[in-house]
PDB file of C-alpha atoms in Angstrom:
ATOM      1  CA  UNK A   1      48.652 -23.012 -56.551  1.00 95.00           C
ATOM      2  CA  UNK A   2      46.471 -23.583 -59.538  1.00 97.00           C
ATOM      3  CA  UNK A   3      49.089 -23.863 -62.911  1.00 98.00           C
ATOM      4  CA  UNK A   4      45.853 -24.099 -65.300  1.00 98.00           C
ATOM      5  CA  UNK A   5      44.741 -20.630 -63.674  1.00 98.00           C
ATOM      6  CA  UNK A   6      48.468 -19.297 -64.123  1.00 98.00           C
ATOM      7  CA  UNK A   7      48.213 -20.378 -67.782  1.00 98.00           C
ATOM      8  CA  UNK A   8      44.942 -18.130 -68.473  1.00 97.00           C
ATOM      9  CA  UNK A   9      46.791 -15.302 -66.333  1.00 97.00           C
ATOM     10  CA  UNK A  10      49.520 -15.007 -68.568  1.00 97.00           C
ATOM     11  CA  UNK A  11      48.591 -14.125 -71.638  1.00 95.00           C
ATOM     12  CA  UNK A  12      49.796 -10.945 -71.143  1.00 95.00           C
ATOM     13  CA  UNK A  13      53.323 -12.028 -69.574  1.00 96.00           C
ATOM     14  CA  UNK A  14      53.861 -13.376 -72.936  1.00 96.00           C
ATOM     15  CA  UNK A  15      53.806 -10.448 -75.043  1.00 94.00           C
ATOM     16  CA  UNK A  16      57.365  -9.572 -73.078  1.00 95.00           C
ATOM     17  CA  UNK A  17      58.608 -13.291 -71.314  1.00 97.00           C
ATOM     18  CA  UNK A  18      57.621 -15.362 -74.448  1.00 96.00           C
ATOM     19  CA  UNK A  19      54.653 -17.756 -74.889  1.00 94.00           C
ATOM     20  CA  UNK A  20      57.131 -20.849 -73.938  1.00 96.00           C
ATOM     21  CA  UNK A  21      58.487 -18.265 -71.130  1.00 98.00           C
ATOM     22  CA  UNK A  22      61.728 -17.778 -72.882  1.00 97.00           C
ATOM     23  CA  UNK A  23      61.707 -14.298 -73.330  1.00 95.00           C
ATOM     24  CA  UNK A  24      62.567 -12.694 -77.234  1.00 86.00           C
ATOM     25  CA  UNK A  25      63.457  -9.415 -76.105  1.00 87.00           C
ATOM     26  CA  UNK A  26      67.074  -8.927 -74.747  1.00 85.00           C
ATOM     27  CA  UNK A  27      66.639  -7.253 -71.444  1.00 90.00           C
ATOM     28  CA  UNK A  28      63.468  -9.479 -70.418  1.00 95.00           C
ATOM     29  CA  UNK A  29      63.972 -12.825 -68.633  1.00 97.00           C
ATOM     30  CA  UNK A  30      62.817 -15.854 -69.135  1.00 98.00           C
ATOM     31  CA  UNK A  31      60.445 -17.399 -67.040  1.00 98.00           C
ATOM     32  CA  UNK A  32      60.450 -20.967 -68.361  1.00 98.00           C
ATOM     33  CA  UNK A  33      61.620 -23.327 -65.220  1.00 97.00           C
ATOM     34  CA  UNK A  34      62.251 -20.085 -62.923  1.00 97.00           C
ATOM     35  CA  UNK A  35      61.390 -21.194 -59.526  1.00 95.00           C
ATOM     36  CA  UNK A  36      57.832 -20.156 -58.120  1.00 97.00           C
ATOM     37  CA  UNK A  37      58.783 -18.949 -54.363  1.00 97.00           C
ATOM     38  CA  UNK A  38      61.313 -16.373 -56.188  1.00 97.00           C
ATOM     39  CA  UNK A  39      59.084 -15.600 -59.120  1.00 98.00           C
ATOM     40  CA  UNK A  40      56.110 -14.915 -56.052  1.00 98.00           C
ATOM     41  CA  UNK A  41      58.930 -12.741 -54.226  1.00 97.00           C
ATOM     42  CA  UNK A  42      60.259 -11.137 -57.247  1.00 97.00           C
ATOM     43  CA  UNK A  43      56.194 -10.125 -58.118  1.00 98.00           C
ATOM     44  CA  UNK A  44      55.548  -9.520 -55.277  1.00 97.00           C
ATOM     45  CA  UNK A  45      58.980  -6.750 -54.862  1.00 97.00           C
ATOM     46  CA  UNK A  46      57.081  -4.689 -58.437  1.00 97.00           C
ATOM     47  CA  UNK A  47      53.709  -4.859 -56.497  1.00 98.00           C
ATOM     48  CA  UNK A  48      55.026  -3.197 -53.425  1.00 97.00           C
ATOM     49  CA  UNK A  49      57.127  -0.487 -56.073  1.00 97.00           C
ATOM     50  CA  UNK A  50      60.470  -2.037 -54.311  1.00 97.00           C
ATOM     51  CA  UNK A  51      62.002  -2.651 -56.953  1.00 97.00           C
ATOM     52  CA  UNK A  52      62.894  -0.376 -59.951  1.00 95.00           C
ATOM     53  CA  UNK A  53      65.493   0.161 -62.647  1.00 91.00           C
ATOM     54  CA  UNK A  54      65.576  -1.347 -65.962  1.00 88.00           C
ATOM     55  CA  UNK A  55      62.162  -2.003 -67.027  1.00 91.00           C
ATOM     56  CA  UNK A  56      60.772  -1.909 -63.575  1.00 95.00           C
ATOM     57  CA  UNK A  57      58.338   0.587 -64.182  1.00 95.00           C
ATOM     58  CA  UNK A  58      56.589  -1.850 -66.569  1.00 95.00           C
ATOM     59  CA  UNK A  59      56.513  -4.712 -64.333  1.00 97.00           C
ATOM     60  CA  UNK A  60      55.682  -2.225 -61.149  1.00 97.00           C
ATOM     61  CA  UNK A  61      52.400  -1.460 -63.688  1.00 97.00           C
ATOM     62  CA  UNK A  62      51.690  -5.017 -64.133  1.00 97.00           C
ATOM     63  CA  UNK A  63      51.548  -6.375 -60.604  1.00 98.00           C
ATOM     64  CA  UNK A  64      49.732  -3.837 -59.811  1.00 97.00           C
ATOM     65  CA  UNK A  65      46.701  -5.697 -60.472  1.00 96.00           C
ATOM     66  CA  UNK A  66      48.063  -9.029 -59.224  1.00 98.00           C
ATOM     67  CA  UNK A  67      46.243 -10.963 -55.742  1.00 98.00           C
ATOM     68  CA  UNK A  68      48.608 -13.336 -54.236  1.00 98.00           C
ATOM     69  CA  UNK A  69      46.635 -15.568 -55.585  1.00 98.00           C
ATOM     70  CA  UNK A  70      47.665 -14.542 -58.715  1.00 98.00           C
ATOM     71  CA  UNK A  71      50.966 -14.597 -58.311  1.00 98.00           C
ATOM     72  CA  UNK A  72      50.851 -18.065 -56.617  1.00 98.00           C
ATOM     73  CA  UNK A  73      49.095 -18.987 -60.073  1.00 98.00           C
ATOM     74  CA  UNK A  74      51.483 -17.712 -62.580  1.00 98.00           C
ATOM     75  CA  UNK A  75      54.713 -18.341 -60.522  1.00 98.00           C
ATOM     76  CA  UNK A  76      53.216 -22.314 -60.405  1.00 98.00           C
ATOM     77  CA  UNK A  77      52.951 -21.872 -64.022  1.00 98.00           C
ATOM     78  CA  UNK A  78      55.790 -20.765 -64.856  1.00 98.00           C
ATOM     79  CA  UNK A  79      57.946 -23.407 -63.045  1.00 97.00           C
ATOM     80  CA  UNK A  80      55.941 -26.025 -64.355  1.00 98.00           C
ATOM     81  CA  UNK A  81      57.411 -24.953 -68.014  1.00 98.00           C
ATOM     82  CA  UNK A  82      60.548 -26.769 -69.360  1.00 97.00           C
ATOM     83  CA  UNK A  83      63.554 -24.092 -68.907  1.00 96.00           C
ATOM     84  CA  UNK A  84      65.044 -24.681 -72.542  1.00 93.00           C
ATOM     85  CA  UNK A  85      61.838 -23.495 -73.548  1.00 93.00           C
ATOM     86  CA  UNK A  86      60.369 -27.085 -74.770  1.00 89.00           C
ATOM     87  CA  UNK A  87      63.055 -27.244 -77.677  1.00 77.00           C
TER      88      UNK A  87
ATOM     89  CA  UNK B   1      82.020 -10.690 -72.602  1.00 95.00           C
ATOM     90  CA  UNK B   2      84.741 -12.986 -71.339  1.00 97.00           C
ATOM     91  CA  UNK B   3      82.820 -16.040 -70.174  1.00 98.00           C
ATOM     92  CA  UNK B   4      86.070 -17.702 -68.645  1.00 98.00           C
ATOM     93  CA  UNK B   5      86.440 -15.034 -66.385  1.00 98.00           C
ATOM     94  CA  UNK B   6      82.784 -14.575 -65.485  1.00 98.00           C
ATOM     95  CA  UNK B   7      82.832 -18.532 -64.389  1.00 98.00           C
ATOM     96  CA  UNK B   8      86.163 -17.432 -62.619  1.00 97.00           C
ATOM     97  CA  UNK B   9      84.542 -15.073 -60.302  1.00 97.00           C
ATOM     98  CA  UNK B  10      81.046 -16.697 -60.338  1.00 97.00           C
ATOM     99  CA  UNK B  11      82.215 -18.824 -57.029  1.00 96.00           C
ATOM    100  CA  UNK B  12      80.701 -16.842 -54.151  1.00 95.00           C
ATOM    101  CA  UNK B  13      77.205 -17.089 -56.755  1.00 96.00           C
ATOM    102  CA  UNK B  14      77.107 -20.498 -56.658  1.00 96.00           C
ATOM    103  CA  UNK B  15      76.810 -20.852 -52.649  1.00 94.00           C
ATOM    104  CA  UNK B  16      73.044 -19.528 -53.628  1.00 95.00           C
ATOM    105  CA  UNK B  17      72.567 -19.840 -57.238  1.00 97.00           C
ATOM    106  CA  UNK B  18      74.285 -23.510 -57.458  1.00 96.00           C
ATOM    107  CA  UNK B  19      76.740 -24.470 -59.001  1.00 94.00           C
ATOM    108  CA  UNK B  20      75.459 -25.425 -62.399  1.00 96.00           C
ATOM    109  CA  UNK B  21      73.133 -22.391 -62.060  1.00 98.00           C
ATOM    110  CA  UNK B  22      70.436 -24.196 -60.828  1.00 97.00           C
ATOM    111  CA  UNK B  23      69.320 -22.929 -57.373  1.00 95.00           C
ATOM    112  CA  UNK B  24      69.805 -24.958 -54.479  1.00 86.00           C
ATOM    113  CA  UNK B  25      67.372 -22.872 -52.265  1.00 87.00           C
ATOM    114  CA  UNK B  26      63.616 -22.011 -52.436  1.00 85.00           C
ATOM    115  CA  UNK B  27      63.070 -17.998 -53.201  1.00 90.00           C
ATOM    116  CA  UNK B  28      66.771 -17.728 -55.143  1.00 95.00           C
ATOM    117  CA  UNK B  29      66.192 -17.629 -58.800  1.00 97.00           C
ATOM    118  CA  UNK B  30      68.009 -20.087 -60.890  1.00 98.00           C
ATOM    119  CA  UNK B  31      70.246 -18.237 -63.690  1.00 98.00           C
ATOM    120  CA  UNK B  32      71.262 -21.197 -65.751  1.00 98.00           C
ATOM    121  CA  UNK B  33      70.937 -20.385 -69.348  1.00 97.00           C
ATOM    122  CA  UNK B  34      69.357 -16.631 -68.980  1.00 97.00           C
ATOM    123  CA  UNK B  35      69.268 -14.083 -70.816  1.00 95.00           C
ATOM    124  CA  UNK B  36      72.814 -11.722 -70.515  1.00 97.00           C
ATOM    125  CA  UNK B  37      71.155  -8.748 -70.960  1.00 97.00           C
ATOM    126  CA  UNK B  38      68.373  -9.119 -68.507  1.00 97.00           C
ATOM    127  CA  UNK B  39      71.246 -10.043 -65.443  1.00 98.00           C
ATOM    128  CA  UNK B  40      73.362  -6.993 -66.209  1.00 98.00           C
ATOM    129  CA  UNK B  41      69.847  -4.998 -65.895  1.00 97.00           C
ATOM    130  CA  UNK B  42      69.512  -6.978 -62.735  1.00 97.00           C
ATOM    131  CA  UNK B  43      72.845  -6.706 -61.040  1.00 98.00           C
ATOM    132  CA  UNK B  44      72.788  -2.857 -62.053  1.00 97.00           C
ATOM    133  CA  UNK B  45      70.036  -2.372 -60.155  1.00 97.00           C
ATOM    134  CA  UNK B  46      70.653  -4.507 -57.426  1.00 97.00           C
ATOM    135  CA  UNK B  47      74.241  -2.145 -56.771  1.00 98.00           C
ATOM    136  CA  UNK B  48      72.226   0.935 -57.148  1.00 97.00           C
ATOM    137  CA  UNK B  49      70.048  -0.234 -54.326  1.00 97.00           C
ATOM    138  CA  UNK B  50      67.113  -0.328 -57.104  1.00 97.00           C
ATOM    139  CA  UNK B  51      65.838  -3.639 -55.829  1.00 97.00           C
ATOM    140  CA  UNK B  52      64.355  -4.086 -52.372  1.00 95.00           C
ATOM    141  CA  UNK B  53      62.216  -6.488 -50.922  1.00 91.00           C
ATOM    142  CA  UNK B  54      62.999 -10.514 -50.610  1.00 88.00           C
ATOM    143  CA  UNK B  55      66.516 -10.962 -50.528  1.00 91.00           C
ATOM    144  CA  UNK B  56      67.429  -8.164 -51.869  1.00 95.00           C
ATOM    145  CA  UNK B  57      69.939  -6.698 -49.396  1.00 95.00           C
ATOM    146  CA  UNK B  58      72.247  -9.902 -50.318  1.00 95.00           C
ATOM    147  CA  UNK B  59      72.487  -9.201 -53.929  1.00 97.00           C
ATOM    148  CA  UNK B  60      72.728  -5.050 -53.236  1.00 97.00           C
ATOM    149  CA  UNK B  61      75.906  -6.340 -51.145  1.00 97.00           C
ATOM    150  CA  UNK B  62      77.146  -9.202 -53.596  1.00 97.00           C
ATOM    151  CA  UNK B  63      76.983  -6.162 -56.595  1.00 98.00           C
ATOM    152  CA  UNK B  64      78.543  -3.520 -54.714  1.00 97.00           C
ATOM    153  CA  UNK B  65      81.857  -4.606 -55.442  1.00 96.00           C
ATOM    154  CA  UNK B  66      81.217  -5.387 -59.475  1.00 98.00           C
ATOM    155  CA  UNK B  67      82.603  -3.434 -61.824  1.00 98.00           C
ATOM    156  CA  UNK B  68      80.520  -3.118 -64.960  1.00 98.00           C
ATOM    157  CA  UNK B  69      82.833  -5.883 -66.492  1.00 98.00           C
ATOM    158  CA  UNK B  70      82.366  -7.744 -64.010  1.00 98.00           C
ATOM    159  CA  UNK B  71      78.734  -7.664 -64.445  1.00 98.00           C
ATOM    160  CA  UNK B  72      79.101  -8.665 -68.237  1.00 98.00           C
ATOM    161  CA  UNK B  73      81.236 -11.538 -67.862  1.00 98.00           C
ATOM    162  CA  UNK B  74      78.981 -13.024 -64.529  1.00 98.00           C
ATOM    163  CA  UNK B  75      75.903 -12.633 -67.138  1.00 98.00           C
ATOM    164  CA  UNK B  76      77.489 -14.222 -70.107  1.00 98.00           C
ATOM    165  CA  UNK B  77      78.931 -16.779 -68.506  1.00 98.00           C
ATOM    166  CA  UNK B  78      75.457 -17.791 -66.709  1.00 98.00           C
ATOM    167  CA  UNK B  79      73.412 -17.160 -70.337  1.00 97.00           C
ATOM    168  CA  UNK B  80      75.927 -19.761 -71.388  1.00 98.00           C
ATOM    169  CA  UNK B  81      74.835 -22.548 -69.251  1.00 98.00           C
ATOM    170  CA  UNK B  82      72.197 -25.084 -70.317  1.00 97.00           C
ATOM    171  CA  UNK B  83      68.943 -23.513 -68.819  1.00 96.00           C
ATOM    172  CA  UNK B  84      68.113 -26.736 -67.397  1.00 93.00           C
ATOM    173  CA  UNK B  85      70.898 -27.608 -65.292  1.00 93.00           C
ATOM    174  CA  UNK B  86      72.648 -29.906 -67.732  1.00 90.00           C
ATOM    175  CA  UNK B  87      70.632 -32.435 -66.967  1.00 77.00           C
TER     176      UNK B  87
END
Protein backbone atom coordinates (compact mmCIF):
# COMPACT_ATOMS: atom_id res chain seq x y z
CA UNK A 1 0.00 0.00 0.00
CA UNK A 2 1.15 3.43 -0.95
CA UNK A 3 0.81 5.84 2.57
CA UNK A 4 1.89 9.05 0.38
CA UNK A 5 -1.21 8.15 -1.97
CA UNK A 6 -3.44 7.60 1.29
CA UNK A 7 -2.27 11.05 2.44
CA UNK A 8 -3.61 12.88 -0.89
CA UNK A 9 -6.85 10.56 -0.52
CA UNK A 10 -7.79 11.90 2.62
CA UNK A 11 -8.36 15.18 2.50
CA UNK A 12 -11.75 14.64 2.71
CA UNK A 13 -11.62 12.01 5.73
CA UNK A 14 -10.40 14.93 7.58
CA UNK A 15 -13.19 17.22 7.49
CA UNK A 16 -14.96 14.38 9.96
CA UNK A 17 -11.70 11.99 11.43
CA UNK A 18 -9.41 15.08 11.98
CA UNK A 19 -6.33 16.15 9.95
CA UNK A 20 -3.98 14.23 12.67
CA UNK A 21 -6.86 11.40 12.44
CA UNK A 22 -8.13 12.15 15.85
CA UNK A 23 -11.48 12.90 15.15
CA UNK A 24 -13.20 16.51 16.77
CA UNK A 25 -16.61 15.47 16.47
CA UNK A 26 -18.01 13.16 19.27
CA UNK A 27 -19.57 10.30 17.45
CA UNK A 28 -16.63 10.06 14.74
CA UNK A 29 -13.55 7.90 15.44
CA UNK A 30 -10.32 8.44 15.25
CA UNK A 31 -8.26 7.01 12.78
CA UNK A 32 -4.79 7.94 14.03
CA UNK A 33 -2.84 4.39 14.70
CA UNK A 34 -6.17 2.32 13.81
CA UNK A 35 -4.93 -0.76 12.23
CA UNK A 36 -5.06 -0.96 8.27
CA UNK A 37 -6.52 -4.70 7.70
CA UNK A 38 -9.63 -3.47 9.99
CA UNK A 39 -9.77 0.04 8.66
CA UNK A 40 -9.72 -1.94 4.81
CA UNK A 41 -12.57 -4.30 6.33
CA UNK A 42 -14.41 -1.68 8.11
CA UNK A 43 -14.35 0.44 4.39
CA UNK A 44 -14.81 -2.01 2.78
CA UNK A 45 -18.37 -3.17 5.16
CA UNK A 46 -19.83 0.98 4.03
CA UNK A 47 -18.84 0.12 0.36
CA UNK A 48 -20.83 -3.04 0.23
CA UNK A 49 -23.94 -0.90 2.35
CA UNK A 50 -23.31 -3.70 5.25
CA UNK A 51 -23.06 -1.69 7.62
CA UNK A 52 -25.45 1.10 8.83
CA UNK A 53 -26.58 2.95 11.93
CA UNK A 54 -25.10 5.94 13.39
CA UNK A 55 -23.59 7.90 10.72
CA UNK A 56 -23.38 5.03 8.36
CA UNK A 57 -25.17 6.56 5.71
CA UNK A 58 -22.33 9.12 5.41
CA UNK A 59 -19.58 6.75 5.33
CA UNK A 60 -21.82 4.20 2.99
CA UNK A 61 -21.69 7.65 0.57
CA UNK A 62 -18.07 7.96 0.89
CA UNK A 63 -16.77 4.52 -0.01
CA UNK A 64 -18.78 4.53 -2.52
CA UNK A 65 -16.20 5.89 -4.67
CA UNK A 66 -13.34 3.99 -3.02
CA UNK A 67 -11.06 1.04 -5.31
CA UNK A 68 -9.38 -1.30 -3.04
CA UNK A 69 -6.71 0.36 -3.91
CA UNK A 70 -7.91 3.12 -2.24
CA UNK A 71 -8.70 1.76 0.69
CA UNK A 72 -5.34 -0.13 0.88
CA UNK A 73 -3.95 3.59 0.54
CA UNK A 74 -5.75 5.38 3.22
CA UNK A 75 -5.99 2.42 5.71
CA UNK A 76 -1.77 2.38 5.23
CA UNK A 77 -2.08 5.94 6.00
CA UNK A 78 -3.86 6.00 8.61
CA UNK A 79 -1.87 3.40 10.66
CA UNK A 80 1.19 5.00 9.84
CA UNK A 81 -0.17 8.14 12.07
CA UNK A 82 0.82 8.33 15.80
CA UNK A 83 -2.54 7.26 17.80
CA UNK A 84 -2.29 10.22 20.43
CA UNK A 85 -2.62 12.23 17.51
CA UNK A 86 1.25 13.50 17.38
CA UNK A 87 0.76 15.46 20.79
CA UNK B 1 -20.12 6.55 32.79
CA UNK B 2 -18.60 4.34 35.45
CA UNK B 3 -15.18 3.52 34.04
CA UNK B 4 -14.41 0.95 36.96
CA UNK B 5 -17.12 -1.06 35.97
CA UNK B 6 -16.65 -0.80 32.22
CA UNK B 7 -12.85 -2.22 32.86
CA UNK B 8 -14.79 -4.78 35.12
CA UNK B 9 -16.69 -6.29 32.36
CA UNK B 10 -14.24 -5.38 29.53
CA UNK B 11 -12.52 -9.06 30.09
CA UNK B 12 -14.10 -11.17 27.34
CA UNK B 13 -12.94 -7.69 24.98
CA UNK B 14 -9.62 -8.06 25.66
CA UNK B 15 -9.26 -11.82 24.23
CA UNK B 16 -9.57 -9.66 20.75
CA UNK B 17 -9.10 -6.11 21.50
CA UNK B 18 -5.98 -6.74 24.02
CA UNK B 19 -5.65 -6.09 26.98
CA UNK B 20 -4.35 -2.57 27.08
CA UNK B 21 -6.70 -1.93 24.11
CA UNK B 22 -4.30 -2.47 21.67
CA UNK B 23 -5.29 -5.31 19.28
CA UNK B 24 -3.49 -8.39 19.31
CA UNK B 25 -4.93 -9.59 15.90
CA UNK B 26 -4.81 -8.24 12.28
CA UNK B 27 -8.54 -6.98 11.07
CA UNK B 28 -9.71 -6.20 15.01
CA UNK B 29 -9.61 -2.54 15.59
CA UNK B 30 -7.66 -1.32 18.49
CA UNK B 31 -9.97 0.86 20.97
CA UNK B 32 -7.33 2.25 23.24
CA UNK B 33 -7.98 5.84 23.86
CA UNK B 34 -11.22 6.30 21.41
CA UNK B 35 -13.64 8.30 21.29
CA UNK B 36 -16.82 7.19 23.91
CA UNK B 37 -19.27 8.37 21.82
CA UNK B 38 -18.25 6.82 18.58
CA UNK B 39 -18.13 2.98 20.50
CA UNK B 40 -21.60 3.36 21.97
CA UNK B 41 -22.65 4.28 18.16
CA UNK B 42 -20.69 1.19 17.35
CA UNK B 43 -21.82 -1.38 19.83
CA UNK B 44 -25.52 -0.05 19.18
CA UNK B 45 -25.32 -0.99 15.95
CA UNK B 46 -23.45 -3.97 16.18
CA UNK B 47 -26.65 -5.43 18.72
CA UNK B 48 -29.11 -4.20 16.26
CA UNK B 49 -27.47 -6.35 13.65
CA UNK B 50 -26.60 -2.85 11.83
CA UNK B 51 -23.09 -3.99 11.04
CA UNK B 52 -22.34 -6.88 8.72
CA UNK B 53 -19.49 -7.85 6.86
CA UNK B 54 -15.80 -8.74 8.44
CA UNK B 55 -16.26 -9.90 11.76
CA UNK B 56 -19.18 -8.64 12.35
CA UNK B 57 -21.27 -11.59 13.56
CA UNK B 58 -18.74 -11.69 16.73
CA UNK B 59 -19.42 -8.26 17.90
CA UNK B 60 -23.51 -8.61 16.93
CA UNK B 61 -23.09 -11.66 19.51
CA UNK B 62 -20.60 -9.95 22.09
CA UNK B 63 -23.46 -6.78 22.14
CA UNK B 64 -26.44 -8.78 22.38
CA UNK B 65 -26.21 -9.17 25.91
CA UNK B 66 -25.24 -5.21 26.75
CA UNK B 67 -27.44 -3.21 28.29
CA UNK B 68 -27.17 0.42 27.27
CA UNK B 69 -25.06 0.94 30.52
CA UNK B 70 -23.18 -1.46 29.77
CA UNK B 71 -22.33 0.04 26.53
CA UNK B 72 -21.40 3.44 28.28
CA UNK B 73 -19.17 2.19 30.81
CA UNK B 74 -17.21 -0.45 28.05
CA UNK B 75 -16.77 2.98 25.93
CA UNK B 76 -15.59 5.19 28.68
CA UNK B 77 -13.50 3.01 30.12
CA UNK B 78 -11.67 2.23 26.60
CA UNK B 79 -11.72 6.34 25.69
CA UNK B 80 -9.82 6.36 28.94
CA UNK B 81 -6.88 4.40 27.94
CA UNK B 82 -3.74 5.96 26.43
CA UNK B 83 -4.46 5.64 22.60
CA UNK B 84 -1.15 4.23 22.16
CA UNK B 85 -1.05 1.33 24.28
CA UNK B 86 0.77 2.93 27.19
CA UNK B 87 3.72 2.56 25.69
Amino acid sequence: ADVEAGKKKSAVCAACHGQNGIAQIPGYPNLAGQNAAYLVSALTAYKNKQRMGGQAVVMQGQAAGLSDEDMANLAAYYASLPADGGK
